[in-house]
mmCIF file of C-alpha atoms in Angstrom:
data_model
loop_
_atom_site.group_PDB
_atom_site.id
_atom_site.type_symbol
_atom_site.label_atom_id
_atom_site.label_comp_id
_atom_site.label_asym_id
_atom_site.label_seq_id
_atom_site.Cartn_x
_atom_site.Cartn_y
_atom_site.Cartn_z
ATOM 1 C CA UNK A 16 0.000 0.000 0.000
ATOM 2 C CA UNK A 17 1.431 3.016 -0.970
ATOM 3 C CA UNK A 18 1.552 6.004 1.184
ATOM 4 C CA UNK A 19 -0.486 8.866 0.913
ATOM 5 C CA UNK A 20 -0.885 11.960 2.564
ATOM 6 C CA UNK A 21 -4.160 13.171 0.502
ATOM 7 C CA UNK A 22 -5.983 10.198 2.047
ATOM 8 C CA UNK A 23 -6.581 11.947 5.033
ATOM 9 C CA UNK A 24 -8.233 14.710 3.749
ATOM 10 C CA UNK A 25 -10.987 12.938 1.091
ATOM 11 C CA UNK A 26 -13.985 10.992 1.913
ATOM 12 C CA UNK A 27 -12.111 8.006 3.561
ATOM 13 C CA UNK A 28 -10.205 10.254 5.592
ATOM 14 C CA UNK A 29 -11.969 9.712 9.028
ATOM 15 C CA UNK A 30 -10.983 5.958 8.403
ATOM 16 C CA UNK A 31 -7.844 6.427 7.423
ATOM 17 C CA UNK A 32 -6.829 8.754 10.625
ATOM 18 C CA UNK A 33 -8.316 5.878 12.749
ATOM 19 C CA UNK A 34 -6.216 3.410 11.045
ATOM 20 C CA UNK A 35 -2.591 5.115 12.019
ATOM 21 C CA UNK A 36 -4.053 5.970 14.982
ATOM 22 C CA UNK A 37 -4.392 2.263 15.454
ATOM 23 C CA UNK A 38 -0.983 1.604 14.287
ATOM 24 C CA UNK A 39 0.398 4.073 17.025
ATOM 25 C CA UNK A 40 -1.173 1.819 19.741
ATOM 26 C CA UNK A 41 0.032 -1.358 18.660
ATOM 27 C CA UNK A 42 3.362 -0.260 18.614
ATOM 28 C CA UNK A 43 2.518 1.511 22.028
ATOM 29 C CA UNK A 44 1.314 -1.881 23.524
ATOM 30 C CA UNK A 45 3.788 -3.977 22.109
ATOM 31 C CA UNK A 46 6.329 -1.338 24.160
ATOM 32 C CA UNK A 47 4.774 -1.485 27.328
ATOM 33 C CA UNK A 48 5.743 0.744 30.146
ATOM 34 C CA UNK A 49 6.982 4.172 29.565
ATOM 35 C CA UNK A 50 7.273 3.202 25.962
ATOM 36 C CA UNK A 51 3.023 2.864 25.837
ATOM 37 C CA UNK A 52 2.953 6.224 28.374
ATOM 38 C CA UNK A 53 4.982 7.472 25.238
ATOM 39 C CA UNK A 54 2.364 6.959 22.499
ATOM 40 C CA UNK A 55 -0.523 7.521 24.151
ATOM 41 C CA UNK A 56 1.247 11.085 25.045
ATOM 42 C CA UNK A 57 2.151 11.438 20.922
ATOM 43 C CA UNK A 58 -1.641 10.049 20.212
ATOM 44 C CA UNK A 59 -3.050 12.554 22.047
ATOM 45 C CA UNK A 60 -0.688 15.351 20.878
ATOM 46 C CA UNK A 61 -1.674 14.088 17.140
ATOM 47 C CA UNK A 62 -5.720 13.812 18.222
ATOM 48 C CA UNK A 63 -6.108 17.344 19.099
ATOM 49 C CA UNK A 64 -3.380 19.371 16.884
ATOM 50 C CA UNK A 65 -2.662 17.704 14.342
ATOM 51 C CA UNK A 66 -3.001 19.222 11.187
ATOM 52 C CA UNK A 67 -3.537 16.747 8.408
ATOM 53 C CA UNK A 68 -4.145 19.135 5.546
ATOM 54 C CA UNK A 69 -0.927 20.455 5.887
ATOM 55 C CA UNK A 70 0.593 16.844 7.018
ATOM 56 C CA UNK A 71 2.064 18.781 9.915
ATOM 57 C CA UNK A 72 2.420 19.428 13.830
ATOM 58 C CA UNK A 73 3.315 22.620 14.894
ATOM 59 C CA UNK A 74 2.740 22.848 18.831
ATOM 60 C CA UNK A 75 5.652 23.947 21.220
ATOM 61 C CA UNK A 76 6.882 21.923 23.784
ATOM 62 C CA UNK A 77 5.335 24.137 26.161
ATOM 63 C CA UNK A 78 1.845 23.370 25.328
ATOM 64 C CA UNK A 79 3.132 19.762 24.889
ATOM 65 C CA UNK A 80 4.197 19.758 28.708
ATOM 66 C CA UNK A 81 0.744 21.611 29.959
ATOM 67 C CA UNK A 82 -1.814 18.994 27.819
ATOM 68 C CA UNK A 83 0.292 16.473 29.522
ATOM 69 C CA UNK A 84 0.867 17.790 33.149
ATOM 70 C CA UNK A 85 4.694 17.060 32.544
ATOM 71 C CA UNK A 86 7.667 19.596 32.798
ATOM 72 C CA UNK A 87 8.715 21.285 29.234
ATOM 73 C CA UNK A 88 12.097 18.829 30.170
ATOM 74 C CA UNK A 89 9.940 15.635 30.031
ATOM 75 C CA UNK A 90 7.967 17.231 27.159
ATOM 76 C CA UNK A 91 11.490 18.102 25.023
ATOM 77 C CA UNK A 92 12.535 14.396 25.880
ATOM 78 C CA UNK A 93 9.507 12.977 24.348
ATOM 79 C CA UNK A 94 9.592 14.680 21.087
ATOM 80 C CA UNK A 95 13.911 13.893 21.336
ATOM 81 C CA UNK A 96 12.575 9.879 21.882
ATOM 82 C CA UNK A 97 9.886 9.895 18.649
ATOM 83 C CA UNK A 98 12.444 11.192 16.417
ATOM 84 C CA UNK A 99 14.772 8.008 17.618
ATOM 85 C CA UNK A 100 12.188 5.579 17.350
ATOM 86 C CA UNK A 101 11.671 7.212 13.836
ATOM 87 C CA UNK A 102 8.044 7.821 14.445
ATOM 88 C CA UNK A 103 8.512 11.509 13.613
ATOM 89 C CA UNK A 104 10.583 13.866 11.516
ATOM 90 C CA UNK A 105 11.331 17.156 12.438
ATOM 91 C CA UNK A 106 10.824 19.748 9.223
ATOM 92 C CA UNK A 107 11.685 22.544 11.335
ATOM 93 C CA UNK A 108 13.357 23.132 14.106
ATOM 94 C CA UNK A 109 12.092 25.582 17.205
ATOM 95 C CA UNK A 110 13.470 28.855 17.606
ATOM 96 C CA UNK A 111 12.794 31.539 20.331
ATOM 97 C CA UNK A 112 9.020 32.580 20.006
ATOM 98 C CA UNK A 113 8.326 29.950 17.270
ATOM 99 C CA UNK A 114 7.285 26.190 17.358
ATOM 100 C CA UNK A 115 8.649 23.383 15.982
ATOM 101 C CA UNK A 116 7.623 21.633 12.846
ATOM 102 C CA UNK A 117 6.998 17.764 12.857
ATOM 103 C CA UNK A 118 5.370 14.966 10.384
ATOM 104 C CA UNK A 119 4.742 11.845 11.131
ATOM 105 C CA UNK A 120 6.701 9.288 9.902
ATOM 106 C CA UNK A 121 3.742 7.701 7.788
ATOM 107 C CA UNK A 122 6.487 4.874 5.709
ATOM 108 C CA UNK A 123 8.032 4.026 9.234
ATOM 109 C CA UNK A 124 4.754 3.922 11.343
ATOM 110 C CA UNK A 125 3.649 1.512 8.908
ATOM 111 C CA UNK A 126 6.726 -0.873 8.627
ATOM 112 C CA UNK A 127 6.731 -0.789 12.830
ATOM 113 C CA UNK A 128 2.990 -2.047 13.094
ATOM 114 C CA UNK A 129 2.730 -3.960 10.268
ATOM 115 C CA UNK A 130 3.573 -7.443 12.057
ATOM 116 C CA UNK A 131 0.981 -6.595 14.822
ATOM 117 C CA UNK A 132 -1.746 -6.064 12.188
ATOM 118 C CA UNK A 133 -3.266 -9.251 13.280
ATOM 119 C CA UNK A 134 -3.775 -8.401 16.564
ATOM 120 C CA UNK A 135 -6.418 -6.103 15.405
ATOM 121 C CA UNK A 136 -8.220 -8.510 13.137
ATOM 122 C CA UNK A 137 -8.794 -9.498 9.103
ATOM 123 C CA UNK A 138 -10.328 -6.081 8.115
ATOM 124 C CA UNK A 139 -7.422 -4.110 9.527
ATOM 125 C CA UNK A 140 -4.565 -6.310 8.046
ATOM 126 C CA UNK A 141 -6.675 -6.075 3.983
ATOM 127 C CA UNK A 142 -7.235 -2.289 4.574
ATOM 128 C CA UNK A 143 -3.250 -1.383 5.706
ATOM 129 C CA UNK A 144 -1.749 -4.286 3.410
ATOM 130 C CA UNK A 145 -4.463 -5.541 0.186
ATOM 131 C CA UNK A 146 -3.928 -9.317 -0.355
ATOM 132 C CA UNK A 147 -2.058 -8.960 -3.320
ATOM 133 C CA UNK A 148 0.720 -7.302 -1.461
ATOM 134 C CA UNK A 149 0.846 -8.931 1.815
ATOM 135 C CA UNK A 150 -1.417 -12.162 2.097
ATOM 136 C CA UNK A 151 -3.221 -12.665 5.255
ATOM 137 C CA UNK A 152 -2.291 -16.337 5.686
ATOM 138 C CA UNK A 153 1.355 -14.670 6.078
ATOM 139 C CA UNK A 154 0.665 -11.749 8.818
ATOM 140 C CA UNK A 155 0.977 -13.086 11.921
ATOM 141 C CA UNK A 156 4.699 -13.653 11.231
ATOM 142 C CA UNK A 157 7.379 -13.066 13.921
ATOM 143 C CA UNK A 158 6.408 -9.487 15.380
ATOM 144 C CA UNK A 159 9.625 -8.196 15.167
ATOM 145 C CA UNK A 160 10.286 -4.934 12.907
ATOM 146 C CA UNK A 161 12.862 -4.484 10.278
ATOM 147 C CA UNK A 162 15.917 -3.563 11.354
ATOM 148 C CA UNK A 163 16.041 -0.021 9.944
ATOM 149 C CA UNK A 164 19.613 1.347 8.482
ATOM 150 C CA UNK A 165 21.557 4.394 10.155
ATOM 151 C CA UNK A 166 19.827 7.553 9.814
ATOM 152 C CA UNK A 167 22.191 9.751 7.078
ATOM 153 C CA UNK A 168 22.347 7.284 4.847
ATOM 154 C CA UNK A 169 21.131 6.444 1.184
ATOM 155 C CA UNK A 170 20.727 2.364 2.177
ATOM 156 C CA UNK A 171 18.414 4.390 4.793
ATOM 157 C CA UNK A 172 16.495 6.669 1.980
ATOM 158 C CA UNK A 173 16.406 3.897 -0.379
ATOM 159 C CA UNK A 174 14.631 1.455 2.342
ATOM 160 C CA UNK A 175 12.015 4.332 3.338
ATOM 161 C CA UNK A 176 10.824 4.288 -0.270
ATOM 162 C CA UNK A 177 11.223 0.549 -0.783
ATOM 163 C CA UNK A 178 8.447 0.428 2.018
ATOM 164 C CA UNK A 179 6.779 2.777 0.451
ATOM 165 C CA UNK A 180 6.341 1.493 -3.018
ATOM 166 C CA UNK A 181 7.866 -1.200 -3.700
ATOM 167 C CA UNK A 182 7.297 -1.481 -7.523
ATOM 168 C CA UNK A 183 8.426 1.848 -7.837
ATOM 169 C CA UNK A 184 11.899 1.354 -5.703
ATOM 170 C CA UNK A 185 12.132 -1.853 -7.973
ATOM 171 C CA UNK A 186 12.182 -0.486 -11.183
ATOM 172 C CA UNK A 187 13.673 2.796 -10.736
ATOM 173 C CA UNK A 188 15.807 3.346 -6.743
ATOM 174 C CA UNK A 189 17.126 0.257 -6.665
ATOM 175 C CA UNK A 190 19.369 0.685 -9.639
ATOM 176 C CA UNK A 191 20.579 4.377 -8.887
ATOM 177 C CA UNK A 192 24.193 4.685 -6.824
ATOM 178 C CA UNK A 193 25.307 7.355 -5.075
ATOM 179 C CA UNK A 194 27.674 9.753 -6.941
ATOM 180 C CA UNK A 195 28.371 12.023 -4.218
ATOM 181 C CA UNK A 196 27.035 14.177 -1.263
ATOM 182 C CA UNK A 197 28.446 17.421 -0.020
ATOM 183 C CA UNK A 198 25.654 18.008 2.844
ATOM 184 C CA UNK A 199 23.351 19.891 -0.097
ATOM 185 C CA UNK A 200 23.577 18.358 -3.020
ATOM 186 C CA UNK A 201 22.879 14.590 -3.063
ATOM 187 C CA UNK A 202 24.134 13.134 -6.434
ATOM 188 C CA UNK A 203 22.656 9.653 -7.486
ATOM 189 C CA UNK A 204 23.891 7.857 -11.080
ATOM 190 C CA UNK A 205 21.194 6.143 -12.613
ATOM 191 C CA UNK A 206 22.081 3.493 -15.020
ATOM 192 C CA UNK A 207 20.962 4.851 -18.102
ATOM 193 C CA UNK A 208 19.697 8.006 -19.389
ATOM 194 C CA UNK A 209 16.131 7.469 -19.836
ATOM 195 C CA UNK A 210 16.030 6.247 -16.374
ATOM 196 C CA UNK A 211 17.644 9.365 -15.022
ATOM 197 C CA UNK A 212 15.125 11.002 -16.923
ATOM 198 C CA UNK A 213 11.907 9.262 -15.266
ATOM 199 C CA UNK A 214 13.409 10.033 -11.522
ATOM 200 C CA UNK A 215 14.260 13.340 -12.416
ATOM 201 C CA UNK A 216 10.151 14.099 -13.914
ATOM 202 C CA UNK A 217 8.269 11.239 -12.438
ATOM 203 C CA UNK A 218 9.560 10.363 -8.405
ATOM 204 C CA UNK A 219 11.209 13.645 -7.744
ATOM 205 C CA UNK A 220 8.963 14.510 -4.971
ATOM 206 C CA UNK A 221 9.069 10.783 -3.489
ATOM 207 C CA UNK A 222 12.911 10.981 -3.391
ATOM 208 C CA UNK A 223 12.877 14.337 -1.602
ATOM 209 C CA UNK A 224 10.665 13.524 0.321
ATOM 210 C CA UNK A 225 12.525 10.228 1.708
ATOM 211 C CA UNK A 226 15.994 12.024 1.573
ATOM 212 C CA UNK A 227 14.786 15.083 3.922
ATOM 213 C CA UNK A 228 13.248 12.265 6.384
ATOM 214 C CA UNK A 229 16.574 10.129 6.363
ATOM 215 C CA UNK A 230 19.358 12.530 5.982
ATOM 216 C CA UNK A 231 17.737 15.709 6.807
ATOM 217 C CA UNK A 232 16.423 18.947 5.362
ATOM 218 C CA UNK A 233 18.055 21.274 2.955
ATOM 219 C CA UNK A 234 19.784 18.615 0.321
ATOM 220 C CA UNK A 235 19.012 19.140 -3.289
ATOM 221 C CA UNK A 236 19.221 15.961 -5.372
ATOM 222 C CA UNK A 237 20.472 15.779 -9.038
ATOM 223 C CA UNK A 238 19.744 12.215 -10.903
ATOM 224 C CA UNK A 239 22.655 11.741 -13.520
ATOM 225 C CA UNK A 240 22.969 8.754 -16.141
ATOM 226 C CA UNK A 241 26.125 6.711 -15.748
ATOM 227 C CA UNK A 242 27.040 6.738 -19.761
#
Protein backbone atom coordinates (compact mmCIF):
# COMPACT_ATOMS: atom_id res chain seq x y z
CA UNK A 1 0.00 0.00 0.00
CA UNK A 2 1.43 3.02 -0.97
CA UNK A 3 1.55 6.00 1.18
CA UNK A 4 -0.49 8.87 0.91
CA UNK A 5 -0.89 11.96 2.56
CA UNK A 6 -4.16 13.17 0.50
CA UNK A 7 -5.98 10.20 2.05
CA UNK A 8 -6.58 11.95 5.03
CA UNK A 9 -8.23 14.71 3.75
CA UNK A 10 -10.99 12.94 1.09
CA UNK A 11 -13.99 10.99 1.91
CA UNK A 12 -12.11 8.01 3.56
CA UNK A 13 -10.20 10.25 5.59
CA UNK A 14 -11.97 9.71 9.03
CA UNK A 15 -10.98 5.96 8.40
CA UNK A 16 -7.84 6.43 7.42
CA UNK A 17 -6.83 8.75 10.62
CA UNK A 18 -8.32 5.88 12.75
CA UNK A 19 -6.22 3.41 11.05
CA UNK A 20 -2.59 5.12 12.02
CA UNK A 21 -4.05 5.97 14.98
CA UNK A 22 -4.39 2.26 15.45
CA UNK A 23 -0.98 1.60 14.29
CA UNK A 24 0.40 4.07 17.02
CA UNK A 25 -1.17 1.82 19.74
CA UNK A 26 0.03 -1.36 18.66
CA UNK A 27 3.36 -0.26 18.61
CA UNK A 28 2.52 1.51 22.03
CA UNK A 29 1.31 -1.88 23.52
CA UNK A 30 3.79 -3.98 22.11
CA UNK A 31 6.33 -1.34 24.16
CA UNK A 32 4.77 -1.49 27.33
CA UNK A 33 5.74 0.74 30.15
CA UNK A 34 6.98 4.17 29.56
CA UNK A 35 7.27 3.20 25.96
CA UNK A 36 3.02 2.86 25.84
CA UNK A 37 2.95 6.22 28.37
CA UNK A 38 4.98 7.47 25.24
CA UNK A 39 2.36 6.96 22.50
CA UNK A 40 -0.52 7.52 24.15
CA UNK A 41 1.25 11.09 25.05
CA UNK A 42 2.15 11.44 20.92
CA UNK A 43 -1.64 10.05 20.21
CA UNK A 44 -3.05 12.55 22.05
CA UNK A 45 -0.69 15.35 20.88
CA UNK A 46 -1.67 14.09 17.14
CA UNK A 47 -5.72 13.81 18.22
CA UNK A 48 -6.11 17.34 19.10
CA UNK A 49 -3.38 19.37 16.88
CA UNK A 50 -2.66 17.70 14.34
CA UNK A 51 -3.00 19.22 11.19
CA UNK A 52 -3.54 16.75 8.41
CA UNK A 53 -4.15 19.14 5.55
CA UNK A 54 -0.93 20.46 5.89
CA UNK A 55 0.59 16.84 7.02
CA UNK A 56 2.06 18.78 9.92
CA UNK A 57 2.42 19.43 13.83
CA UNK A 58 3.31 22.62 14.89
CA UNK A 59 2.74 22.85 18.83
CA UNK A 60 5.65 23.95 21.22
CA UNK A 61 6.88 21.92 23.78
CA UNK A 62 5.34 24.14 26.16
CA UNK A 63 1.84 23.37 25.33
CA UNK A 64 3.13 19.76 24.89
CA UNK A 65 4.20 19.76 28.71
CA UNK A 66 0.74 21.61 29.96
CA UNK A 67 -1.81 18.99 27.82
CA UNK A 68 0.29 16.47 29.52
CA UNK A 69 0.87 17.79 33.15
CA UNK A 70 4.69 17.06 32.54
CA UNK A 71 7.67 19.60 32.80
CA UNK A 72 8.71 21.28 29.23
CA UNK A 73 12.10 18.83 30.17
CA UNK A 74 9.94 15.63 30.03
CA UNK A 75 7.97 17.23 27.16
CA UNK A 76 11.49 18.10 25.02
CA UNK A 77 12.54 14.40 25.88
CA UNK A 78 9.51 12.98 24.35
CA UNK A 79 9.59 14.68 21.09
CA UNK A 80 13.91 13.89 21.34
CA UNK A 81 12.57 9.88 21.88
CA UNK A 82 9.89 9.89 18.65
CA UNK A 83 12.44 11.19 16.42
CA UNK A 84 14.77 8.01 17.62
CA UNK A 85 12.19 5.58 17.35
CA UNK A 86 11.67 7.21 13.84
CA UNK A 87 8.04 7.82 14.45
CA UNK A 88 8.51 11.51 13.61
CA UNK A 89 10.58 13.87 11.52
CA UNK A 90 11.33 17.16 12.44
CA UNK A 91 10.82 19.75 9.22
CA UNK A 92 11.69 22.54 11.34
CA UNK A 93 13.36 23.13 14.11
CA UNK A 94 12.09 25.58 17.21
CA UNK A 95 13.47 28.86 17.61
CA UNK A 96 12.79 31.54 20.33
CA UNK A 97 9.02 32.58 20.01
CA UNK A 98 8.33 29.95 17.27
CA UNK A 99 7.29 26.19 17.36
CA UNK A 100 8.65 23.38 15.98
CA UNK A 101 7.62 21.63 12.85
CA UNK A 102 7.00 17.76 12.86
CA UNK A 103 5.37 14.97 10.38
CA UNK A 104 4.74 11.84 11.13
CA UNK A 105 6.70 9.29 9.90
CA UNK A 106 3.74 7.70 7.79
CA UNK A 107 6.49 4.87 5.71
CA UNK A 108 8.03 4.03 9.23
CA UNK A 109 4.75 3.92 11.34
CA UNK A 110 3.65 1.51 8.91
CA UNK A 111 6.73 -0.87 8.63
CA UNK A 112 6.73 -0.79 12.83
CA UNK A 113 2.99 -2.05 13.09
CA UNK A 114 2.73 -3.96 10.27
CA UNK A 115 3.57 -7.44 12.06
CA UNK A 116 0.98 -6.60 14.82
CA UNK A 117 -1.75 -6.06 12.19
CA UNK A 118 -3.27 -9.25 13.28
CA UNK A 119 -3.78 -8.40 16.56
CA UNK A 120 -6.42 -6.10 15.40
CA UNK A 121 -8.22 -8.51 13.14
CA UNK A 122 -8.79 -9.50 9.10
CA UNK A 123 -10.33 -6.08 8.11
CA UNK A 124 -7.42 -4.11 9.53
CA UNK A 125 -4.56 -6.31 8.05
CA UNK A 126 -6.68 -6.07 3.98
CA UNK A 127 -7.23 -2.29 4.57
CA UNK A 128 -3.25 -1.38 5.71
CA UNK A 129 -1.75 -4.29 3.41
CA UNK A 130 -4.46 -5.54 0.19
CA UNK A 131 -3.93 -9.32 -0.35
CA UNK A 132 -2.06 -8.96 -3.32
CA UNK A 133 0.72 -7.30 -1.46
CA UNK A 134 0.85 -8.93 1.81
CA UNK A 135 -1.42 -12.16 2.10
CA UNK A 136 -3.22 -12.66 5.26
CA UNK A 137 -2.29 -16.34 5.69
CA UNK A 138 1.36 -14.67 6.08
CA UNK A 139 0.67 -11.75 8.82
CA UNK A 140 0.98 -13.09 11.92
CA UNK A 141 4.70 -13.65 11.23
CA UNK A 142 7.38 -13.07 13.92
CA UNK A 143 6.41 -9.49 15.38
CA UNK A 144 9.63 -8.20 15.17
CA UNK A 145 10.29 -4.93 12.91
CA UNK A 146 12.86 -4.48 10.28
CA UNK A 147 15.92 -3.56 11.35
CA UNK A 148 16.04 -0.02 9.94
CA UNK A 149 19.61 1.35 8.48
CA UNK A 150 21.56 4.39 10.15
CA UNK A 151 19.83 7.55 9.81
CA UNK A 152 22.19 9.75 7.08
CA UNK A 153 22.35 7.28 4.85
CA UNK A 154 21.13 6.44 1.18
CA UNK A 155 20.73 2.36 2.18
CA UNK A 156 18.41 4.39 4.79
CA UNK A 157 16.50 6.67 1.98
CA UNK A 158 16.41 3.90 -0.38
CA UNK A 159 14.63 1.45 2.34
CA UNK A 160 12.02 4.33 3.34
CA UNK A 161 10.82 4.29 -0.27
CA UNK A 162 11.22 0.55 -0.78
CA UNK A 163 8.45 0.43 2.02
CA UNK A 164 6.78 2.78 0.45
CA UNK A 165 6.34 1.49 -3.02
CA UNK A 166 7.87 -1.20 -3.70
CA UNK A 167 7.30 -1.48 -7.52
CA UNK A 168 8.43 1.85 -7.84
CA UNK A 169 11.90 1.35 -5.70
CA UNK A 170 12.13 -1.85 -7.97
CA UNK A 171 12.18 -0.49 -11.18
CA UNK A 172 13.67 2.80 -10.74
CA UNK A 173 15.81 3.35 -6.74
CA UNK A 174 17.13 0.26 -6.66
CA UNK A 175 19.37 0.69 -9.64
CA UNK A 176 20.58 4.38 -8.89
CA UNK A 177 24.19 4.69 -6.82
CA UNK A 178 25.31 7.36 -5.07
CA UNK A 179 27.67 9.75 -6.94
CA UNK A 180 28.37 12.02 -4.22
CA UNK A 181 27.04 14.18 -1.26
CA UNK A 182 28.45 17.42 -0.02
CA UNK A 183 25.65 18.01 2.84
CA UNK A 184 23.35 19.89 -0.10
CA UNK A 185 23.58 18.36 -3.02
CA UNK A 186 22.88 14.59 -3.06
CA UNK A 187 24.13 13.13 -6.43
CA UNK A 188 22.66 9.65 -7.49
CA UNK A 189 23.89 7.86 -11.08
CA UNK A 190 21.19 6.14 -12.61
CA UNK A 191 22.08 3.49 -15.02
CA UNK A 192 20.96 4.85 -18.10
CA UNK A 193 19.70 8.01 -19.39
CA UNK A 194 16.13 7.47 -19.84
CA UNK A 195 16.03 6.25 -16.37
CA UNK A 196 17.64 9.37 -15.02
CA UNK A 197 15.12 11.00 -16.92
CA UNK A 198 11.91 9.26 -15.27
CA UNK A 199 13.41 10.03 -11.52
CA UNK A 200 14.26 13.34 -12.42
CA UNK A 201 10.15 14.10 -13.91
CA UNK A 202 8.27 11.24 -12.44
CA UNK A 203 9.56 10.36 -8.41
CA UNK A 204 11.21 13.65 -7.74
CA UNK A 205 8.96 14.51 -4.97
CA UNK A 206 9.07 10.78 -3.49
CA UNK A 207 12.91 10.98 -3.39
CA UNK A 208 12.88 14.34 -1.60
CA UNK A 209 10.67 13.52 0.32
CA UNK A 210 12.53 10.23 1.71
CA UNK A 211 15.99 12.02 1.57
CA UNK A 212 14.79 15.08 3.92
CA UNK A 213 13.25 12.26 6.38
CA UNK A 214 16.57 10.13 6.36
CA UNK A 215 19.36 12.53 5.98
CA UNK A 216 17.74 15.71 6.81
CA UNK A 217 16.42 18.95 5.36
CA UNK A 218 18.06 21.27 2.96
CA UNK A 219 19.78 18.61 0.32
CA UNK A 220 19.01 19.14 -3.29
CA UNK A 221 19.22 15.96 -5.37
CA UNK A 222 20.47 15.78 -9.04
CA UNK A 223 19.74 12.22 -10.90
CA UNK A 224 22.65 11.74 -13.52
CA UNK A 225 22.97 8.75 -16.14
CA UNK A 226 26.13 6.71 -15.75
CA UNK A 227 27.04 6.74 -19.76
Amino acid sequence: MKIDIRQFTGPQAGSAKYDVLTALSLIGFAGGGGRAVSILRLIGLVTARYNWRQDELCVCQQDMARMWGVTERTAKREVRAWIEARLMIRTRAGVRGRAGAYRLDMVEIRAQAAPLWPRVGPDYVERMAPAEEVPVSAAPAAETPEAAPARGTWRAVMRRIRLADPAVHSAWIAPLVPAGDDGRVLRLRAPTRYGAHYVQTHLTRLLAEAVEAEMGPGRRVLVEAAV
